[in-house]
CSV table of C-alpha atoms in Angstrom, one decimal:
chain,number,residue,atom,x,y,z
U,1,UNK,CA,-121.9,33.3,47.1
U,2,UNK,CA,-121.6,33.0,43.0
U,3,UNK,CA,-123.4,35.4,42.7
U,4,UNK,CA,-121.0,37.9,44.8
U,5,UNK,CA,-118.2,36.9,43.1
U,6,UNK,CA,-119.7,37.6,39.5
U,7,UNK,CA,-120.7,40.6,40.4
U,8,UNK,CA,-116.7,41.6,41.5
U,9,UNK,CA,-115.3,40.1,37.9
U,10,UNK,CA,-117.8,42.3,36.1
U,11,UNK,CA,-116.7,45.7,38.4
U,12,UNK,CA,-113.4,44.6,37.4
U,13,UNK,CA,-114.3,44.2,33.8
U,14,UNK,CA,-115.9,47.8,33.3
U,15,UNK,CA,-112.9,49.0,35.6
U,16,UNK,CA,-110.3,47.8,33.3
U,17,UNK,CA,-112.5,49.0,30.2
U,18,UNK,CA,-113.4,52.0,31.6
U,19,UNK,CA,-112.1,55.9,31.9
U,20,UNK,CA,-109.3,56.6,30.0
U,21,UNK,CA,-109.8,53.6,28.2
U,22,UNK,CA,-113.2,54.7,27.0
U,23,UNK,CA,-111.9,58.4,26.2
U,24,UNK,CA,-109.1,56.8,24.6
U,25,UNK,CA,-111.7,54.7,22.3
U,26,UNK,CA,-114.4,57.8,21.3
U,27,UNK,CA,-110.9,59.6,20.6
U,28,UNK,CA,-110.0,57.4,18.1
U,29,UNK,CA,-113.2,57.3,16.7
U,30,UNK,CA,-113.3,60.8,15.8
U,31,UNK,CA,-109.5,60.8,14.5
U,32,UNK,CA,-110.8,58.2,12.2
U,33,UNK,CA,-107.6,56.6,11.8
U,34,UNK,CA,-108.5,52.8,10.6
U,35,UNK,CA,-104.9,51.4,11.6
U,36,UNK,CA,-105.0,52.3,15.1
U,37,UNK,CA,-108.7,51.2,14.9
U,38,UNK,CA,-107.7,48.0,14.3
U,39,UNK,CA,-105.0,47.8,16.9
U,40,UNK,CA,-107.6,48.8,19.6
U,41,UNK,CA,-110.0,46.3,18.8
U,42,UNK,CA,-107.4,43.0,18.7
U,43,UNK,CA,-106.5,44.9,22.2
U,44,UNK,CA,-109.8,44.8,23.8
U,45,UNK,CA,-110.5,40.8,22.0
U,46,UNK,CA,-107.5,39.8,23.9
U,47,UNK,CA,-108.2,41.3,27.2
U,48,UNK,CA,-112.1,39.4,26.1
U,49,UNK,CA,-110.6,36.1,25.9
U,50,UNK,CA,-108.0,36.4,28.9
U,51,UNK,CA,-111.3,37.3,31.1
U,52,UNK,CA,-113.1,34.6,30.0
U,53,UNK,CA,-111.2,32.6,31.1
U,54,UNK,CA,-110.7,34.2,34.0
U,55,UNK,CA,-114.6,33.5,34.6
U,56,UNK,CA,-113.9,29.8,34.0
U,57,UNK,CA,-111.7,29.0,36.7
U,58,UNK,CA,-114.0,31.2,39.0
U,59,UNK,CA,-116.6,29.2,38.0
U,60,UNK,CA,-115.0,25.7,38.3
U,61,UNK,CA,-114.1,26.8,41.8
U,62,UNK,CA,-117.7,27.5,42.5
U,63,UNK,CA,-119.3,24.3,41.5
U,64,UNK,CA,-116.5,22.7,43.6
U,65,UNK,CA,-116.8,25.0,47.2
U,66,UNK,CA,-120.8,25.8,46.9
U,67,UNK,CA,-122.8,22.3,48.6
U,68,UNK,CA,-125.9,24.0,47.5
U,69,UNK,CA,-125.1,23.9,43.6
U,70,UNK,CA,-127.7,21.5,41.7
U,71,UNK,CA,-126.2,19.0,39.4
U,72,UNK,CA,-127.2,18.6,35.8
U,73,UNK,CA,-130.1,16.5,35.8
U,74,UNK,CA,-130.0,13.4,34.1
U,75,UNK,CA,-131.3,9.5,32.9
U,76,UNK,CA,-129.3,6.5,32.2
U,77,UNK,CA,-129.8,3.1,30.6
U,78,UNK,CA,-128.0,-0.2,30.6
U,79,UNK,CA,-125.7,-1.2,27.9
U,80,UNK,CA,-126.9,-4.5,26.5
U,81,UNK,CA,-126.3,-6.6,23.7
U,82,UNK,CA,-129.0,-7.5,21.6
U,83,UNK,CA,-129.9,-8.8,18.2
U,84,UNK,CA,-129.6,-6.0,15.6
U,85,UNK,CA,-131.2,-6.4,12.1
U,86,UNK,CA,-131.1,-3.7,9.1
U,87,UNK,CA,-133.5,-3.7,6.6
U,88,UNK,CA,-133.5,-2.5,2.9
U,89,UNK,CA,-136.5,-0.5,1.8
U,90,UNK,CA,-138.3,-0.6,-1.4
U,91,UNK,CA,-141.8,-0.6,-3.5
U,92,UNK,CA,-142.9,-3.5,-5.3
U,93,UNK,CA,-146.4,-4.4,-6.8
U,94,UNK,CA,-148.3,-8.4,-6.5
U,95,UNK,CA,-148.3,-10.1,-9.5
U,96,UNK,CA,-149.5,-13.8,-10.1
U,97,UNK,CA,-148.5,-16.2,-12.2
U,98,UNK,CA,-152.2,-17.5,-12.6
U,99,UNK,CA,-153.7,-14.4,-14.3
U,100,UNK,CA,-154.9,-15.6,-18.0
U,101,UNK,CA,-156.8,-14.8,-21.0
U,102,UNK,CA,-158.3,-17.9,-22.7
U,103,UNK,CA,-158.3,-17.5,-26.0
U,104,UNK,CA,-160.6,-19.1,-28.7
U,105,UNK,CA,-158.5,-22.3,-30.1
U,106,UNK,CA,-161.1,-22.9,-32.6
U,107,UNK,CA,-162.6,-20.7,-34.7
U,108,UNK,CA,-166.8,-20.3,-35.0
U,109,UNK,CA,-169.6,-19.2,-33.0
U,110,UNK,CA,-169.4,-18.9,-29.5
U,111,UNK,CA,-172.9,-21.0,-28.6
U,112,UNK,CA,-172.5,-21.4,-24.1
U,113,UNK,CA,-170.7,-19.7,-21.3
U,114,UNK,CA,-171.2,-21.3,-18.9
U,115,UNK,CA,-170.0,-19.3,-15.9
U,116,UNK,CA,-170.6,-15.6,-14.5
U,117,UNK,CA,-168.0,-13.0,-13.5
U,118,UNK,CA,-167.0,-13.7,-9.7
U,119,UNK,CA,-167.4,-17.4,-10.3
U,120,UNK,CA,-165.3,-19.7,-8.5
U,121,UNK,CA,-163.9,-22.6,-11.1
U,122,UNK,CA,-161.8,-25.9,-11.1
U,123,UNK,CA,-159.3,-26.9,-13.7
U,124,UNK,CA,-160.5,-28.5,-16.3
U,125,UNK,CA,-163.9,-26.9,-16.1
U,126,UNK,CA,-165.7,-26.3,-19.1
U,127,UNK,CA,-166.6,-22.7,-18.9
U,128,UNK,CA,-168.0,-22.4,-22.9
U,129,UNK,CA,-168.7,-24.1,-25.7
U,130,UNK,CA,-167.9,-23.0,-29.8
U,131,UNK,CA,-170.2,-24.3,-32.0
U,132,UNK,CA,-167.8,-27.6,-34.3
U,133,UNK,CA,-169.2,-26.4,-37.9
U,134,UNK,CA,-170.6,-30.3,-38.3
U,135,UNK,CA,-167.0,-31.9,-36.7
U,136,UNK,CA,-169.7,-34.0,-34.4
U,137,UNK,CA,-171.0,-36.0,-37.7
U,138,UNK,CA,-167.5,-36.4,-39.5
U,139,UNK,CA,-166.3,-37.7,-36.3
U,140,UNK,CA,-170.0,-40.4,-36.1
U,141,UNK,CA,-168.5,-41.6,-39.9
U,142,UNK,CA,-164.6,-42.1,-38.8
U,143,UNK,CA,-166.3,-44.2,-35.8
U,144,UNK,CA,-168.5,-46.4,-37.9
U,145,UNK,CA,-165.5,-46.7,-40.8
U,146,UNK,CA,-163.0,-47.4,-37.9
U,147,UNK,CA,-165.1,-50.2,-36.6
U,148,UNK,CA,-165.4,-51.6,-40.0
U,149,UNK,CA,-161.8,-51.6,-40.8
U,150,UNK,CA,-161.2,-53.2,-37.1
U,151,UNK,CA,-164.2,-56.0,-38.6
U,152,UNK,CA,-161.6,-56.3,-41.5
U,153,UNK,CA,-158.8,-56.4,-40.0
U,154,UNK,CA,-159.6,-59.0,-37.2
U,155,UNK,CA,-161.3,-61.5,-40.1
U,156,UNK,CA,-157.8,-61.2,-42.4
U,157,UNK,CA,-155.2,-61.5,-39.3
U,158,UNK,CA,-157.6,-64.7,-38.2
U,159,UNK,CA,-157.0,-65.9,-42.0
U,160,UNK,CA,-153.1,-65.2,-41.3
U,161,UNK,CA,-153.1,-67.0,-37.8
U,162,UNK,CA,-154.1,-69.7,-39.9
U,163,UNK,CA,-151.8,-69.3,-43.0
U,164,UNK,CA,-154.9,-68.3,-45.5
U,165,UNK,CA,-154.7,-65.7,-47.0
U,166,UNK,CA,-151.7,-63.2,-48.8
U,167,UNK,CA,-149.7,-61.3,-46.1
U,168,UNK,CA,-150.0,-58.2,-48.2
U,169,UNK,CA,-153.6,-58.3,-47.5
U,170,UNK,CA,-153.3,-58.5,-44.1
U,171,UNK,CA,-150.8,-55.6,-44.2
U,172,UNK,CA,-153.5,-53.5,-46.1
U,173,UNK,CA,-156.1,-54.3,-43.4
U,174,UNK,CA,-153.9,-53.7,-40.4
U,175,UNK,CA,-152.9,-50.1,-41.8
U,176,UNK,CA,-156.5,-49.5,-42.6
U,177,UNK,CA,-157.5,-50.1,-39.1
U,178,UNK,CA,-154.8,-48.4,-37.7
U,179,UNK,CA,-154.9,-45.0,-39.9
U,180,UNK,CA,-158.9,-45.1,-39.5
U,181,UNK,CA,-158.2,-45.2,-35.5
U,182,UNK,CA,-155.2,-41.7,-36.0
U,183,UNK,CA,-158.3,-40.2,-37.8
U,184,UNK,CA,-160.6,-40.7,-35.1
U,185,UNK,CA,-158.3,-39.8,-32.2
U,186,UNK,CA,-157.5,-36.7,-34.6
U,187,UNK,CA,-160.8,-35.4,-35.0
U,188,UNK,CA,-161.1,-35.7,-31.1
U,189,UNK,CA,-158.6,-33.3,-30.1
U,190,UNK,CA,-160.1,-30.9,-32.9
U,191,UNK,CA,-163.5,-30.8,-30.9
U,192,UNK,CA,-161.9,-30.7,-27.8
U,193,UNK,CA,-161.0,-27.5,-28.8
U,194,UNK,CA,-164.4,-26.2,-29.0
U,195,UNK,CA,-164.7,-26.7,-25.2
U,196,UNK,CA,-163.7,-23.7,-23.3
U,197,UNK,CA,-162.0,-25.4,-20.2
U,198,UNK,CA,-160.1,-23.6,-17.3
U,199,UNK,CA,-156.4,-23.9,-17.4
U,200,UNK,CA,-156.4,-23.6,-13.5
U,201,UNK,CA,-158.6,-23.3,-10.3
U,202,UNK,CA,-159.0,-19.9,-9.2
U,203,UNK,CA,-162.1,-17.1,-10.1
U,204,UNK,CA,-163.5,-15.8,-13.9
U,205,UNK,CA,-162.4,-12.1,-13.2
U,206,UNK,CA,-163.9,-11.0,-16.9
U,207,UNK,CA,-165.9,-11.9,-19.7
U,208,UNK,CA,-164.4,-10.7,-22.5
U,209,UNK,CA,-167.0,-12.1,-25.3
U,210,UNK,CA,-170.7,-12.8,-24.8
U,211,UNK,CA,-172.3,-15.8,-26.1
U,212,UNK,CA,-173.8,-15.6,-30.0
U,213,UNK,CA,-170.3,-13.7,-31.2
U,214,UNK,CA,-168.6,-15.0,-34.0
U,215,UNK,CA,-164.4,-16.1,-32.7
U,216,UNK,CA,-161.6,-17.6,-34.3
U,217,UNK,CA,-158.7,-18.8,-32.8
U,218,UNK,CA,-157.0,-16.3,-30.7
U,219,UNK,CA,-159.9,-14.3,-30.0
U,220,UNK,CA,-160.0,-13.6,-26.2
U,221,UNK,CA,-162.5,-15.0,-24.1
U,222,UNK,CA,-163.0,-14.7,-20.2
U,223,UNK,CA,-160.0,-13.7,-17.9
U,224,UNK,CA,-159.3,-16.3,-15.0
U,225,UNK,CA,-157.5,-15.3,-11.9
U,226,UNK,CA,-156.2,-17.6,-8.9
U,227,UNK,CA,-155.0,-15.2,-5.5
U,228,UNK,CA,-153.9,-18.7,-4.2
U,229,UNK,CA,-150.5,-18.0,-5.6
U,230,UNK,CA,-149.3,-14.1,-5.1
U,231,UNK,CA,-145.9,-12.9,-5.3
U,232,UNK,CA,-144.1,-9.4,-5.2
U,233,UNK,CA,-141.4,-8.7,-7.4
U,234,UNK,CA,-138.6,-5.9,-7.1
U,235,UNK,CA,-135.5,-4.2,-8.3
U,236,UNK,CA,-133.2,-4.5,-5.9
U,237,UNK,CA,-129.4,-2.1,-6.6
U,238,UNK,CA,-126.6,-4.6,-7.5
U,239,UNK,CA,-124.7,-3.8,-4.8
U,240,UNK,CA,-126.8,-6.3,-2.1
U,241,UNK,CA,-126.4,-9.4,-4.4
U,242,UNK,CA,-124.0,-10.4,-1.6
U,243,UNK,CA,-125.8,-9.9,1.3
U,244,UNK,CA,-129.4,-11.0,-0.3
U,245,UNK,CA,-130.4,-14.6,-1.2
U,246,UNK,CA,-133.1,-16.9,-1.6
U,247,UNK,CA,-134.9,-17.6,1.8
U,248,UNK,CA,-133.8,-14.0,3.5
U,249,UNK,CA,-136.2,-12.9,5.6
U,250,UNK,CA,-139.0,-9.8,4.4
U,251,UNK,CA,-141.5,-8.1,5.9
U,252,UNK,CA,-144.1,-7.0,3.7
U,253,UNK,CA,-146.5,-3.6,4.5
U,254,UNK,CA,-149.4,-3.5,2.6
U,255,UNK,CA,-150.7,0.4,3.4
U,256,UNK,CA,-154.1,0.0,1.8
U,257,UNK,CA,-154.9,-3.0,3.8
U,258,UNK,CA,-153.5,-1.8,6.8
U,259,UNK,CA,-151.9,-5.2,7.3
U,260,UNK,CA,-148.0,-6.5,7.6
U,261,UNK,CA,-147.0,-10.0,7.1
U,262,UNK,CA,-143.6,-12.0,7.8
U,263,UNK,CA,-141.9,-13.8,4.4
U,264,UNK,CA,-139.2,-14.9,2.9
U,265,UNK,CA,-137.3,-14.6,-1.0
U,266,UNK,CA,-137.9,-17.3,-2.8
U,267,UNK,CA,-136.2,-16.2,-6.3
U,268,UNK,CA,-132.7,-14.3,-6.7
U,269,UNK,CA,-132.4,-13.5,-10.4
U,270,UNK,CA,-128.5,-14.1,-11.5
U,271,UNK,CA,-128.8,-11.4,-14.6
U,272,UNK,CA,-128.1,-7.5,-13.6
U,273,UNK,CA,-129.9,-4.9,-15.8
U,274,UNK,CA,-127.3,-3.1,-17.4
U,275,UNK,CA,-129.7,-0.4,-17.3
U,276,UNK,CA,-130.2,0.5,-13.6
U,277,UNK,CA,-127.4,-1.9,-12.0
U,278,UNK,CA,-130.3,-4.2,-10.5
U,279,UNK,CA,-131.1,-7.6,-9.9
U,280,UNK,CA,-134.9,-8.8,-9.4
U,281,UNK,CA,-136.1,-10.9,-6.7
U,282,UNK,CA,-139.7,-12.3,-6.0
U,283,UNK,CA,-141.3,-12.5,-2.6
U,284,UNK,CA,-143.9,-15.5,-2.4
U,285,UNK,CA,-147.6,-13.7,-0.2
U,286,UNK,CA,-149.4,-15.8,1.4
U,287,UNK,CA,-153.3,-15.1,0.5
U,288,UNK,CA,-155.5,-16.5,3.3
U,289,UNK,CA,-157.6,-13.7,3.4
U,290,UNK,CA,-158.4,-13.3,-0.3
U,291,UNK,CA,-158.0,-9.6,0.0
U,292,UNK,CA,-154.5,-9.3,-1.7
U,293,UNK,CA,-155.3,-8.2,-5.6
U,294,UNK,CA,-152.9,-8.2,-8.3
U,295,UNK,CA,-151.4,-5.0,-9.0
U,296,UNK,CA,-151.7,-3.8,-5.6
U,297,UNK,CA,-148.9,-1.5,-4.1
U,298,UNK,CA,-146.8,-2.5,-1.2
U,299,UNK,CA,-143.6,-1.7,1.0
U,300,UNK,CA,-141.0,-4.0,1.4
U,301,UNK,CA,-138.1,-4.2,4.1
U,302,UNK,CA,-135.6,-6.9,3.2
U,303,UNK,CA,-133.5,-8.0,5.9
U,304,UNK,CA,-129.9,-7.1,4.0
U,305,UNK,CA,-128.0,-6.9,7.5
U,306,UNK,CA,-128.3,-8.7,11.1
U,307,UNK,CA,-125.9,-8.7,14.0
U,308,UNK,CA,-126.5,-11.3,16.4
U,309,UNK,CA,-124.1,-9.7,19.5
U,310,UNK,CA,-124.3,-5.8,19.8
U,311,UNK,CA,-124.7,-3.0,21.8
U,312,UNK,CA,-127.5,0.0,20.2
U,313,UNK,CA,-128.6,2.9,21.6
U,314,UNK,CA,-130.8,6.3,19.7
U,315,UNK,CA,-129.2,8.4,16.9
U,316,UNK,CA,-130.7,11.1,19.4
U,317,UNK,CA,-127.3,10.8,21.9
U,318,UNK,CA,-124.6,10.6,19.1
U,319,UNK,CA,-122.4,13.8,18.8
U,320,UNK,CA,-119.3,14.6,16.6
U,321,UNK,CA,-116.3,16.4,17.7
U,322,UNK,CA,-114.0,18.8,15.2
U,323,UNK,CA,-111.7,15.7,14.2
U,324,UNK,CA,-115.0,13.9,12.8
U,325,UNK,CA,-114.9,11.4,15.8
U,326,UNK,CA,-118.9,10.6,17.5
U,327,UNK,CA,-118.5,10.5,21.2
U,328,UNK,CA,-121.3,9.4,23.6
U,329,UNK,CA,-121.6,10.1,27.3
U,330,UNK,CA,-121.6,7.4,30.3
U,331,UNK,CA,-122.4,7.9,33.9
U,332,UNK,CA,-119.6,6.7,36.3
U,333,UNK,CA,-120.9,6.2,40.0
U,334,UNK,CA,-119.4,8.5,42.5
U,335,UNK,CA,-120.6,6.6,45.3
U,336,UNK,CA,-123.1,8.9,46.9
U,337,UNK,CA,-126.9,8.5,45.8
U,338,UNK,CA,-127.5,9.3,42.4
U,339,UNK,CA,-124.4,11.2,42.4
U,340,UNK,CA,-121.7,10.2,39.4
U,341,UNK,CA,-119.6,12.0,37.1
U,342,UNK,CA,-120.4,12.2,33.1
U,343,UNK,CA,-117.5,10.4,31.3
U,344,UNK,CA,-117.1,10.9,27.4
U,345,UNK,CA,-116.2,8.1,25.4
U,346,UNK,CA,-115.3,8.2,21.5
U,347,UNK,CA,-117.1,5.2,19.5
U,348,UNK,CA,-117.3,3.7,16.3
U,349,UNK,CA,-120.9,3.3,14.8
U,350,UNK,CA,-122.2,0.9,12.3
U,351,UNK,CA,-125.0,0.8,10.9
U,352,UNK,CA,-128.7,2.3,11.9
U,353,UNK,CA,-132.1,1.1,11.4
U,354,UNK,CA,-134.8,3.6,12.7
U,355,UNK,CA,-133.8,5.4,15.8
U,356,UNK,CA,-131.2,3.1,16.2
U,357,UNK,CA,-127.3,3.1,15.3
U,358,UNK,CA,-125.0,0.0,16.9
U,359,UNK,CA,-121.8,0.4,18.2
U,360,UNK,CA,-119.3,-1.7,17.2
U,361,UNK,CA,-116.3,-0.3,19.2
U,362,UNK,CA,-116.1,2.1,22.3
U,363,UNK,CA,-119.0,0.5,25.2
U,364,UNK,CA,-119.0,-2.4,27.3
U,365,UNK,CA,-122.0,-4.7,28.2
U,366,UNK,CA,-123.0,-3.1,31.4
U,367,UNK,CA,-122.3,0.6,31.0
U,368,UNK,CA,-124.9,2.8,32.1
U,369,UNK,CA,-125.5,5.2,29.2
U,370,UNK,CA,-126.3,8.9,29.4
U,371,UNK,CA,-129.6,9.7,27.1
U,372,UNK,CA,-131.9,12.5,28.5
U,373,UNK,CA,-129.3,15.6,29.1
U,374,UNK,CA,-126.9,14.3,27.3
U,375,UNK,CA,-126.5,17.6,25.5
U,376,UNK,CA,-125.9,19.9,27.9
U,377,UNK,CA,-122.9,18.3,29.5
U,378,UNK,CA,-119.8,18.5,29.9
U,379,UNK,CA,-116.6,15.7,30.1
U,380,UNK,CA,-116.4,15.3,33.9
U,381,UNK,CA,-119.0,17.0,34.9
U,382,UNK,CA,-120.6,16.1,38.0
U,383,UNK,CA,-124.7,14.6,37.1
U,384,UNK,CA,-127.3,13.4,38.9
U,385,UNK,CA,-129.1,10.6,38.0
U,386,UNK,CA,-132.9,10.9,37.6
U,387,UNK,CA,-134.4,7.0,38.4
């Protein structure tokens, strides 16, 4: 039946265009007059238009009067509210705050090392020795003079005790004793620094100097690394410092690893860099497996964004009309069997994480929204609903 009735319009159409209308056209052609031209062709758009919509109505009544038309296929889902979250992305690199070079404190030849690269260390552990340059025997003297002046000094206060004596001498003994004692503690802490000890518990990443070489103080030694206390630390544009704070929630990608963990900020800088409007935050990484290095590269998402009571549905079914309003489609039940009618409502959008935009205004908890065929519909068009 639609068919018939095309085929009538378009015999009307080459009617109206045709004979005279067609000599009339090739005739001004060959006059070549560009005025009259002109006028003929805004003729023939306006007869265009007026039979266009012509065809529209035609085919409005068709869809209504043929039973055997096929509605636009289509499939629906349920409007629901649901926890949206929005992350910001960036790069950031580990770092640790346990990553030293121990330097020489004392300056002679290095005589032990007494670990290997790869080593596993405690604090405290001597890891080399530096030969003292003959500190051991000055510090066997102070001993032996320090328990002499402790001799003296016990005899002349026992003297004092007992009112024997000159007080000045018992002065001159106590300050003995006590200066001889400074000397020896003194000497002490100098040896000590011949001892190479670890500042930390963690693993001797590097010797830098072999055992025999000559050092003085500041001369680097062996490297020590602990991956017990990793942490990433990024640039993040000044303006989130109101939506990001200590304890937000992070999810960390590490691509060379192939593995994602779940963390939280645990530093907000307060000073901006002046340079590129950012603030710095550090992420603590927890290091179970041992496999996170220093240095290595990963992708952060910070959670900058969360709403707790909102409707989303794919970027994929959002449209824009001329006025700049989006507009989504929603299936209103007719009744019959998979039969309803495509309704468009306008909507305002929020934010979009993924393939995912929430709606803040526009839907209701319930609606059954159009996705696949979406499209190629029209406002009250008649669908069906593909379950």
């Amino acid at each position: 039946m639609k068919k018939n009735i095309l085929l009538t319009v378009f015999s009307l159409v080459l009617l109206s265009c045709g004979g005279d209308k067609k000599n009339s056209t090739e005739a001004l052609i060959e006059k070549g007059d560009l005025k009259e031209l002109r006028l003929k062709r805004s003729e023939i758009i306006t007869e265009a238009d007026v039979l266009s919509k012509e065809l529209k109505k035609i085919d409005d009544a068709i869809s209504t009067l043929d039973v055997n038309h096929k509605e636009t296929l289509i499939t629906t889902f349920e409007a629901k509210e649901s926890v949206f979250k929005h992350y910001l992305e960036l790069q950031a690199a580990v770092e640790t705050k346990e990553n030293i070079v121990v330097n020489a404190e004392f300056g002679g030849i290095l005589t032990q090392i007494n670990v290997k690269e790869g080593q596993r260390v405690t604090k405290g552990q001597a890891l080399g020795k530096i030969d003292d340059g003959g500190l051991t025997q000055q510090l066997a003297q102070l001993e032996i003079q320090a328990v002499l002046a402790k001799t003296t000094f016990d005899r002349q206060k026992n003297l004092w005790d007992q009112k024997i004596g000159s007080e000045i001498q018992f002065l001159q003994a106590k300050s003995t004793y006590e200066a001889q004692n400074k000397a020896v503690l003194q000497l002490k802490k100098q040896m000590a620094k011949t001892v190479i000890k670890a500042p930390f518990s963690g693993i001797v990443d590097e010797i830098i100097t072999e055992k025999g070489s000559v050092v003085g103080p500041g001369s680097p030694l062996l490297r020590v690394i602990s991956l017990g206390n990793m942490y990433l630390e990024a640039e993040v544009p000044e303006k989130y410092i109101g939506s990001i704070k200590r304890g937000t929630e992070v999810i960390v990608d590490f691509p060379m690893l192939n593995e994602t963990i779940n963390t939280t900020i645990s530093l907000v800088n307060n000073n901006i860099n002046p340079g590129n409007r950012s603030f710095k935050v550090q992420i603590q990484v927890p290091n179970k497996s041992g496999l996170i290095k220093p240095n290595l590269s990963s992708k952060i998402n910070i959670n900058d964004y969360s709403n707790l009571n909102v409707i989303t549905v794919p970027l994929s079914i959002i449209s824009e009309n001329a006025d700049g309003e989006q507009y989504i489609y929603i299936a209103e039940k007719t009744g019959k069997d998979n039969q309803a009618i495509a309704k468009k409502v306008i909507v305002k959008t929020g934010k979009s994480q993924g393939d995912l935009i929430e709606i803040l205004e526009g839907l209701n908890d319930g609606d059954s929204i159009i996705k696949e065929g979406a499209r190629s519909i029209k406002d009250g068009q008649k669908v069906s609903i593909i379950k």
